[in-house]
XYZ file of C-alpha atoms in Angstrom:
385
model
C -20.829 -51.699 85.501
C -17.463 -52.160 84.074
C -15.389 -48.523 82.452
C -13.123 -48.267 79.970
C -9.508 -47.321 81.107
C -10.270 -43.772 79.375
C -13.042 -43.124 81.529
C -11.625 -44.380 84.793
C -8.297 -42.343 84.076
C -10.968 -39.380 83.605
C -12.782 -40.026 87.152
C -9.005 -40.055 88.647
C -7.535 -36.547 86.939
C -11.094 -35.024 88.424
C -9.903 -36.183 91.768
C -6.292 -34.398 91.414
C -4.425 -37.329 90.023
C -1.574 -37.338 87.662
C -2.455 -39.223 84.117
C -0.544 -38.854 80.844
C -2.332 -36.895 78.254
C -4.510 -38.837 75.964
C -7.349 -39.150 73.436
C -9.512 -41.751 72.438
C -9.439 -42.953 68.609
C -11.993 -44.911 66.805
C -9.828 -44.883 63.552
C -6.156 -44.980 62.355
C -6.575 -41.812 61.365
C -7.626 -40.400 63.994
C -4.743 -41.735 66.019
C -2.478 -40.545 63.444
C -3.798 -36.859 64.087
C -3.592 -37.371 68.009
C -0.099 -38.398 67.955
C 0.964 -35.509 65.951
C -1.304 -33.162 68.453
C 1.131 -34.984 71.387
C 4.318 -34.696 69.570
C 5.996 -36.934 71.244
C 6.020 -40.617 71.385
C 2.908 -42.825 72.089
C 1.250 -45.720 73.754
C -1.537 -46.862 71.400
C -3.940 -49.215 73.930
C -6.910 -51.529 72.494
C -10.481 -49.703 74.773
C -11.854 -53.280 75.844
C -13.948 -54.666 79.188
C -10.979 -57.560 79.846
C -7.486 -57.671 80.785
C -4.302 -59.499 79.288
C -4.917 -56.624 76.386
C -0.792 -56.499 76.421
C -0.218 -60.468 76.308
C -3.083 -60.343 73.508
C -0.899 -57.587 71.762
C -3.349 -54.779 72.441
C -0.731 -52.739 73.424
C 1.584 -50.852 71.475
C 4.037 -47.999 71.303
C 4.802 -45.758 68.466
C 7.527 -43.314 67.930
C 5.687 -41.450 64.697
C 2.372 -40.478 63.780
C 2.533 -42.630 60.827
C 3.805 -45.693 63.593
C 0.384 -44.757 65.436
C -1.510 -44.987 62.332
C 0.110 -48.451 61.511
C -0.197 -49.885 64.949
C -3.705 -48.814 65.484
C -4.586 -50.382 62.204
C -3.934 -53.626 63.345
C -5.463 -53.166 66.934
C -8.580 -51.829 66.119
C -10.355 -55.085 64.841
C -8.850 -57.545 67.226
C -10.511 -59.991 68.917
C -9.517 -60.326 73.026
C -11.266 -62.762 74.461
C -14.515 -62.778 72.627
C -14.666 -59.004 72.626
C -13.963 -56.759 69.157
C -11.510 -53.943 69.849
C -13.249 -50.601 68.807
C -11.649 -48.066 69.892
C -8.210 -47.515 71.207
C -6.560 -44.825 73.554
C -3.257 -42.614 72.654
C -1.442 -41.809 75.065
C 1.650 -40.127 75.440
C 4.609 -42.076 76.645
C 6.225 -42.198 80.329
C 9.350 -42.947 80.319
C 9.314 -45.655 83.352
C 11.591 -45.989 86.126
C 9.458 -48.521 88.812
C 5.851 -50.091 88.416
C 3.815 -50.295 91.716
C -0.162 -51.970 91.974
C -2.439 -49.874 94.177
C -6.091 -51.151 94.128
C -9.207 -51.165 96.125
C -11.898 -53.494 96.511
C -15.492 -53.725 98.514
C -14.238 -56.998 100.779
C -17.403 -58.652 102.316
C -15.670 -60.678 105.477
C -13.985 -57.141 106.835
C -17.712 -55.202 105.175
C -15.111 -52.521 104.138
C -12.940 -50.861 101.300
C -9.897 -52.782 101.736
C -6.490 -50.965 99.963
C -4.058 -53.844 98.913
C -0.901 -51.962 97.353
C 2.477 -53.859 96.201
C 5.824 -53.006 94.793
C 5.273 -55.642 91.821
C 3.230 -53.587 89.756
C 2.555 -54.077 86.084
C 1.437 -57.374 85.935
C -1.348 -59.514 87.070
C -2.072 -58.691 90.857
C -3.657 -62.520 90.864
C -0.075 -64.143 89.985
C 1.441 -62.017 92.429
C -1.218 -62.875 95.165
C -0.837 -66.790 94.047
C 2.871 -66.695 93.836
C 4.183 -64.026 96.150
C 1.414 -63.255 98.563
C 3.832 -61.664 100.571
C 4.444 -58.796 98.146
C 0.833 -57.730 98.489
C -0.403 -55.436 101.920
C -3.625 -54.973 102.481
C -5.945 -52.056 104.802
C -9.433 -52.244 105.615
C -10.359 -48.680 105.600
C -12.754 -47.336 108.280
C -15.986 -46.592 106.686
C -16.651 -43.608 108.698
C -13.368 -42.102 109.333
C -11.889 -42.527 105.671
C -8.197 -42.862 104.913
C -6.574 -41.096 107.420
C -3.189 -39.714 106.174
C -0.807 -42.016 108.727
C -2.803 -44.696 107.082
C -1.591 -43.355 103.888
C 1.820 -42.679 104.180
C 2.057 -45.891 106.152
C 0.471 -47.534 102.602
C 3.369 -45.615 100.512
C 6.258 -46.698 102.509
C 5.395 -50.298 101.586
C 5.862 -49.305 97.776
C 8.911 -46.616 97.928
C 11.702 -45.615 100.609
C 12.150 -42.131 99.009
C 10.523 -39.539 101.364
C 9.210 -37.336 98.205
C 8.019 -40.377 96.619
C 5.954 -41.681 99.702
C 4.644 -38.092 99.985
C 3.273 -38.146 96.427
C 1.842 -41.708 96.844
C 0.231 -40.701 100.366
C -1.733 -38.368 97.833
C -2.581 -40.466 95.430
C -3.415 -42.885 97.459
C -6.164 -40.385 99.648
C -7.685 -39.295 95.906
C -7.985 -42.551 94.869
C -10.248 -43.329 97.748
C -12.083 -40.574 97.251
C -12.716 -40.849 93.846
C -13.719 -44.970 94.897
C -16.552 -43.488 97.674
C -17.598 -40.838 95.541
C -18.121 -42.917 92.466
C -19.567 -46.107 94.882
C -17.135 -47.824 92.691
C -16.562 -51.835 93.655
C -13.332 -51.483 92.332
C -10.459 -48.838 91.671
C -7.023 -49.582 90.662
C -3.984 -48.406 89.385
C -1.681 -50.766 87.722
C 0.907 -49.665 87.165
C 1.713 -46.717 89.613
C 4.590 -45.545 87.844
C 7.760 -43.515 88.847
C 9.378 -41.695 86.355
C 13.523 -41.351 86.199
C 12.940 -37.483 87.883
C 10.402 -39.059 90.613
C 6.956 -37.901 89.090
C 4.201 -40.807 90.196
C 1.579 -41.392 87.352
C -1.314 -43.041 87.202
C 0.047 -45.242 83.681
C -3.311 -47.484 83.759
C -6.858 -47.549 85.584
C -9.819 -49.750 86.007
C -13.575 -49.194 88.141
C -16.094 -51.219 88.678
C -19.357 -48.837 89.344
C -22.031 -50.463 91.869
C -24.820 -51.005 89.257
C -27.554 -50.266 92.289
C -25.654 -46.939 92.799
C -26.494 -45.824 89.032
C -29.591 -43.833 89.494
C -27.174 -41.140 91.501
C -24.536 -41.210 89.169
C -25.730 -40.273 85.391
C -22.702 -38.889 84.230
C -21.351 -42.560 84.744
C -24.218 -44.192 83.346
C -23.826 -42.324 80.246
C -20.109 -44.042 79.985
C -21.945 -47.384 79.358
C -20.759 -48.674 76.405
C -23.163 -51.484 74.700
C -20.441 -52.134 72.128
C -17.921 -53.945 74.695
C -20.662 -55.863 76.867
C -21.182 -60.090 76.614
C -24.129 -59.498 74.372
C -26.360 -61.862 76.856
C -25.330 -59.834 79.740
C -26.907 -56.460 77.860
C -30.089 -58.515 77.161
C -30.231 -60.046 80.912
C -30.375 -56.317 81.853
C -32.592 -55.222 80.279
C -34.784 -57.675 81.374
C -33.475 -57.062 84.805
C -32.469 -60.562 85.304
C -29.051 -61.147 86.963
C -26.634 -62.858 84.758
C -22.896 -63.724 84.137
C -21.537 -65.927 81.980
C -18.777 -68.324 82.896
C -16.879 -71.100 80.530
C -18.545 -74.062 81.760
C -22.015 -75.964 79.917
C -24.476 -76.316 82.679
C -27.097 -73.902 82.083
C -28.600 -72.810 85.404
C -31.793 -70.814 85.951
C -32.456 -69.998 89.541
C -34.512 -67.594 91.376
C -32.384 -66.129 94.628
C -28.215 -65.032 94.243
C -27.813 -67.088 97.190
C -29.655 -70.294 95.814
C -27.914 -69.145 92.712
C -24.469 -69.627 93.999
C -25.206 -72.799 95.839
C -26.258 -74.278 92.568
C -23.241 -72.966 90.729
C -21.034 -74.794 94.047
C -23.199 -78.149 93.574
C -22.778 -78.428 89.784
C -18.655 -78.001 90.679
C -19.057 -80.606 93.193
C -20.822 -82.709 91.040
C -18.010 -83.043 88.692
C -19.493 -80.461 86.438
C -18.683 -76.476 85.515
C -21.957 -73.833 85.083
C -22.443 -71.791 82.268
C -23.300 -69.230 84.127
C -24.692 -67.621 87.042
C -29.083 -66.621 86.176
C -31.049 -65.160 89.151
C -35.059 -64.704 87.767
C -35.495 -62.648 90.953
C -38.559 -62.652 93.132
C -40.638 -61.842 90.552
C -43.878 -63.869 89.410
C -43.286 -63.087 85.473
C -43.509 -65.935 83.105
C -41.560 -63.305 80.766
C -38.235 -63.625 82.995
C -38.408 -67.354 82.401
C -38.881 -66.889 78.372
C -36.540 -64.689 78.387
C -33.744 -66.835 80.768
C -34.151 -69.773 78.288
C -33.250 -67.534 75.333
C -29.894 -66.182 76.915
C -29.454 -69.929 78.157
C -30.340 -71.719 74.790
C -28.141 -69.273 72.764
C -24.617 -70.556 73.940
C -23.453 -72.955 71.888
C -21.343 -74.700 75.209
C -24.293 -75.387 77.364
C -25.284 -79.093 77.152
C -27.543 -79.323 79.805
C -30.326 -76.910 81.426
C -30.796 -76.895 84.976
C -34.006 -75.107 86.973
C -33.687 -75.022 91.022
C -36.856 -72.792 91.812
C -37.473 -73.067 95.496
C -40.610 -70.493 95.408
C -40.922 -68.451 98.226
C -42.636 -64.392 96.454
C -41.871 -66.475 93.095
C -44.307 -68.808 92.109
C -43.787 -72.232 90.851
C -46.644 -72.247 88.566
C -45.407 -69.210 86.704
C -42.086 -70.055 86.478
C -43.722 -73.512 84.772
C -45.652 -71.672 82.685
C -42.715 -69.624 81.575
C -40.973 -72.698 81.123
C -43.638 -74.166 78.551
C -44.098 -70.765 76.848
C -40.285 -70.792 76.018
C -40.075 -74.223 74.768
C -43.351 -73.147 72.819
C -41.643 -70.308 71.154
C -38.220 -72.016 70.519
C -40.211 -74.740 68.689
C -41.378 -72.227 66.427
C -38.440 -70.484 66.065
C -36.479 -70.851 62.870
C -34.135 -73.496 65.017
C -37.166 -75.663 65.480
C -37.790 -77.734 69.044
C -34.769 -77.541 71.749
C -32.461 -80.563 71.364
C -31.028 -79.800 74.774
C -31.991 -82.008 77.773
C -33.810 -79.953 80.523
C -33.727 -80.726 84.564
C -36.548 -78.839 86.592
C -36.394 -79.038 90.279
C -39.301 -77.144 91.239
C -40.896 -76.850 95.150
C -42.528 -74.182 97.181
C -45.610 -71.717 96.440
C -47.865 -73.555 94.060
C -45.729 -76.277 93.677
C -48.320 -78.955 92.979
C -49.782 -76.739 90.086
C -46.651 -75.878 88.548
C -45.902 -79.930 88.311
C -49.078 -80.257 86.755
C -48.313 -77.919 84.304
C -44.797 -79.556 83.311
C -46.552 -82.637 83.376
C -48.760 -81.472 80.648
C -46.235 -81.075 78.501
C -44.228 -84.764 79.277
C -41.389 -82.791 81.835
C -41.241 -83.550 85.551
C -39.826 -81.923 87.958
C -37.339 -83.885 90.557
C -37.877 -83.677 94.686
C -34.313 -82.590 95.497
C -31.435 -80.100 94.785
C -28.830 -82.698 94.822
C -30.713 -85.146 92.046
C -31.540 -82.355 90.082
C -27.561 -80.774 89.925
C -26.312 -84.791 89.999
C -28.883 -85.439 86.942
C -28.112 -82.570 84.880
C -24.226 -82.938 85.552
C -24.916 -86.559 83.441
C -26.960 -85.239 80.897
C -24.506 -82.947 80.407
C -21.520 -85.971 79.836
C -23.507 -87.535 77.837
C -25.436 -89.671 80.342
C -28.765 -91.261 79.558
């Protein structure tokens, strides 16, 4: 589950870290008030689930209450890639003197929280990784000794030379791993680390991932959900408890297994095609999931092609048929009328030969293979009779 910045910042002061002082505004008004309450001069930053929100002009600074009111006029409204801007966050200013990165992610080779910190902070870490790997040093951390504070300080001393400067990183740098455990956060980063002129380190900017499985122990997180800035789809997948991300590309895939689910996504690329998305049904035998998958799929306007790889193992391959008949069913008698877009099934495994039968019913068949099925839909998609 993706945070705001707000909330992040939040989960980092609770941990002892240093943040500017801030509000959150759903109105120009209401900015207007908080930069008066700040008296001083403000950041005014667009609240959304994607980043690029200064390139997008999301960001803005304001040197008067009435500049705060102006500025988060034309913020709040904006569209950043796909996502309305609803709220914003004013902040009081830091004056800036250096901009580090310090981040940490769950790294499955190393099966640890791995710190990568650089000295190019405030910009994209992935341009700096592409361009300047160098510039970025990573840690795996021990996951049952912790950060231990030579690990720490060793950390800061990549980012400053200063001896006061490396002691208040060390800290920050110990909190922010303990807010990351404690939170069973997937990611945690600050970016920028900032220095002011007199040496103060600030968190300027955060961002955490929370471990969706890791929820139910964590309420005061879930309660930061916030519907408003979710991929619509994504919100309905969830509730259905289907796993689903949507990607730029217009192969539809419906799978059941991650790991099937990721193959697919890798065959379609290799293919000469680009998936839609990634759609795991799960294990479960509920013709619902499939009804349900086929509504996400069908509603993007990109996807040209719908692709099925069901290798049924707990899941059943006549369910998943019959899930597949009772969507097409209910699309034809949707206001839309009958689905225009071409559909590949490759279907094997528990109650294979009954789920065929059932396709067949309705004039679909299902292909032998993994590779003709991907290679099929990947022409379909182009075009291809």
């Amino acid at each position: 589950m993706n945070i705001h910045e707000f909330q992040a910042k939040g989960i980092f002061a609770r941990h002892g870290m240093a943040i500017p002082t801030e509000q959150v505004a759903r109105t120009p008004e209401e900015a207007r008030r908080i930069a008066e309450k700040l008296g001083t001069r403000v950041v005014v930053k667009a609240q959304v689930h994607v980043g690029g929100r200064g390139k997008a002009g999301g960001v803005k600074l304001a040197s008067t209450p009435d500049e705060a009111f102006e500025v988060a006029g034309r913020i709040l409204g904006m569209d950043i890639k796909g996502l309305t801007v609803r709220q914003v966050l004013v902040a009081e200013a830091v004056e800036i003197d250096h901009e580090a990165y310090v981040g940490i992610i769950l790294d499955r080779q190393t099966r640890r929280a791995v710190f990568m910190v650089s000295a190019a902070g405030g910009v994209d870490i992935e341009e700096v990784a592409r361009d300047t790997p160098e510039k970025i040093h990573k840690l795996a951390v021990d996951p049952l000794l912790g950060l231990l504070p030579y690990q720490a300080r060793s950390l800061a001393y990549k980012l400053y030379s200063d001896p006061a400067q490396v002691k208040q990183a060390a800290g920050m740098l110990a909190r922010l791993y303990d807010a990351f455990i404690e939170s069973d956060a997937s990611l945690a980063e600050i970016n920028p680390l900032v220095t002011t002129p007199e040496g103060k380190l600030w968190a300027l900017d955060g961002k955490m991932n929370i471990d969706d499985n890791a929820l139910f122990r964590h309420e005061e997180i879930e309660a930061m959900r916030d519907p408003e800035s979710e991929e619509p789809t994504e919100a309905e997948a969830r509730d259905a408890d289907l796993s689903f991300v949507k990607l730029d590309g217009d192969i539809g895939c419906i799978v059941n297994g991650a790991g099937l689910a990721m193959a697919t996504m890798d065959m379609v690329k290799f293919y000469g095609g680009m998936p839609a998305n990634f759609l795991d049904i799960g294990g479960s035998s509920n013709p619902d999931k499939v009804v349900t998958a086929m509504n996400i799929i069908t509603s993007d306007d990109r996807v040209k092609a719908v692709l099925f790889n069901i290798f049924g193992g707990i899941t059943r391959c006549d369910d998943v048929a019959n899930g597949i008949v009772t969507a097409l069913d209910r699309i034809a008698a949707g206001p839309g009328g009958s689905l225009t877009l071409p559909i590949v099934i490759r279907l094997t495994g528990t109650n294979e030969a009954e789920g065929r039968k059932i396709l067949e019913s309705v004039g679909l068949v299902a292909v032998d293979t993994m590779a003709e099925a991907v290679q099929k839909a990947v022409a379909l998609g182009k075009g291809a009779k």
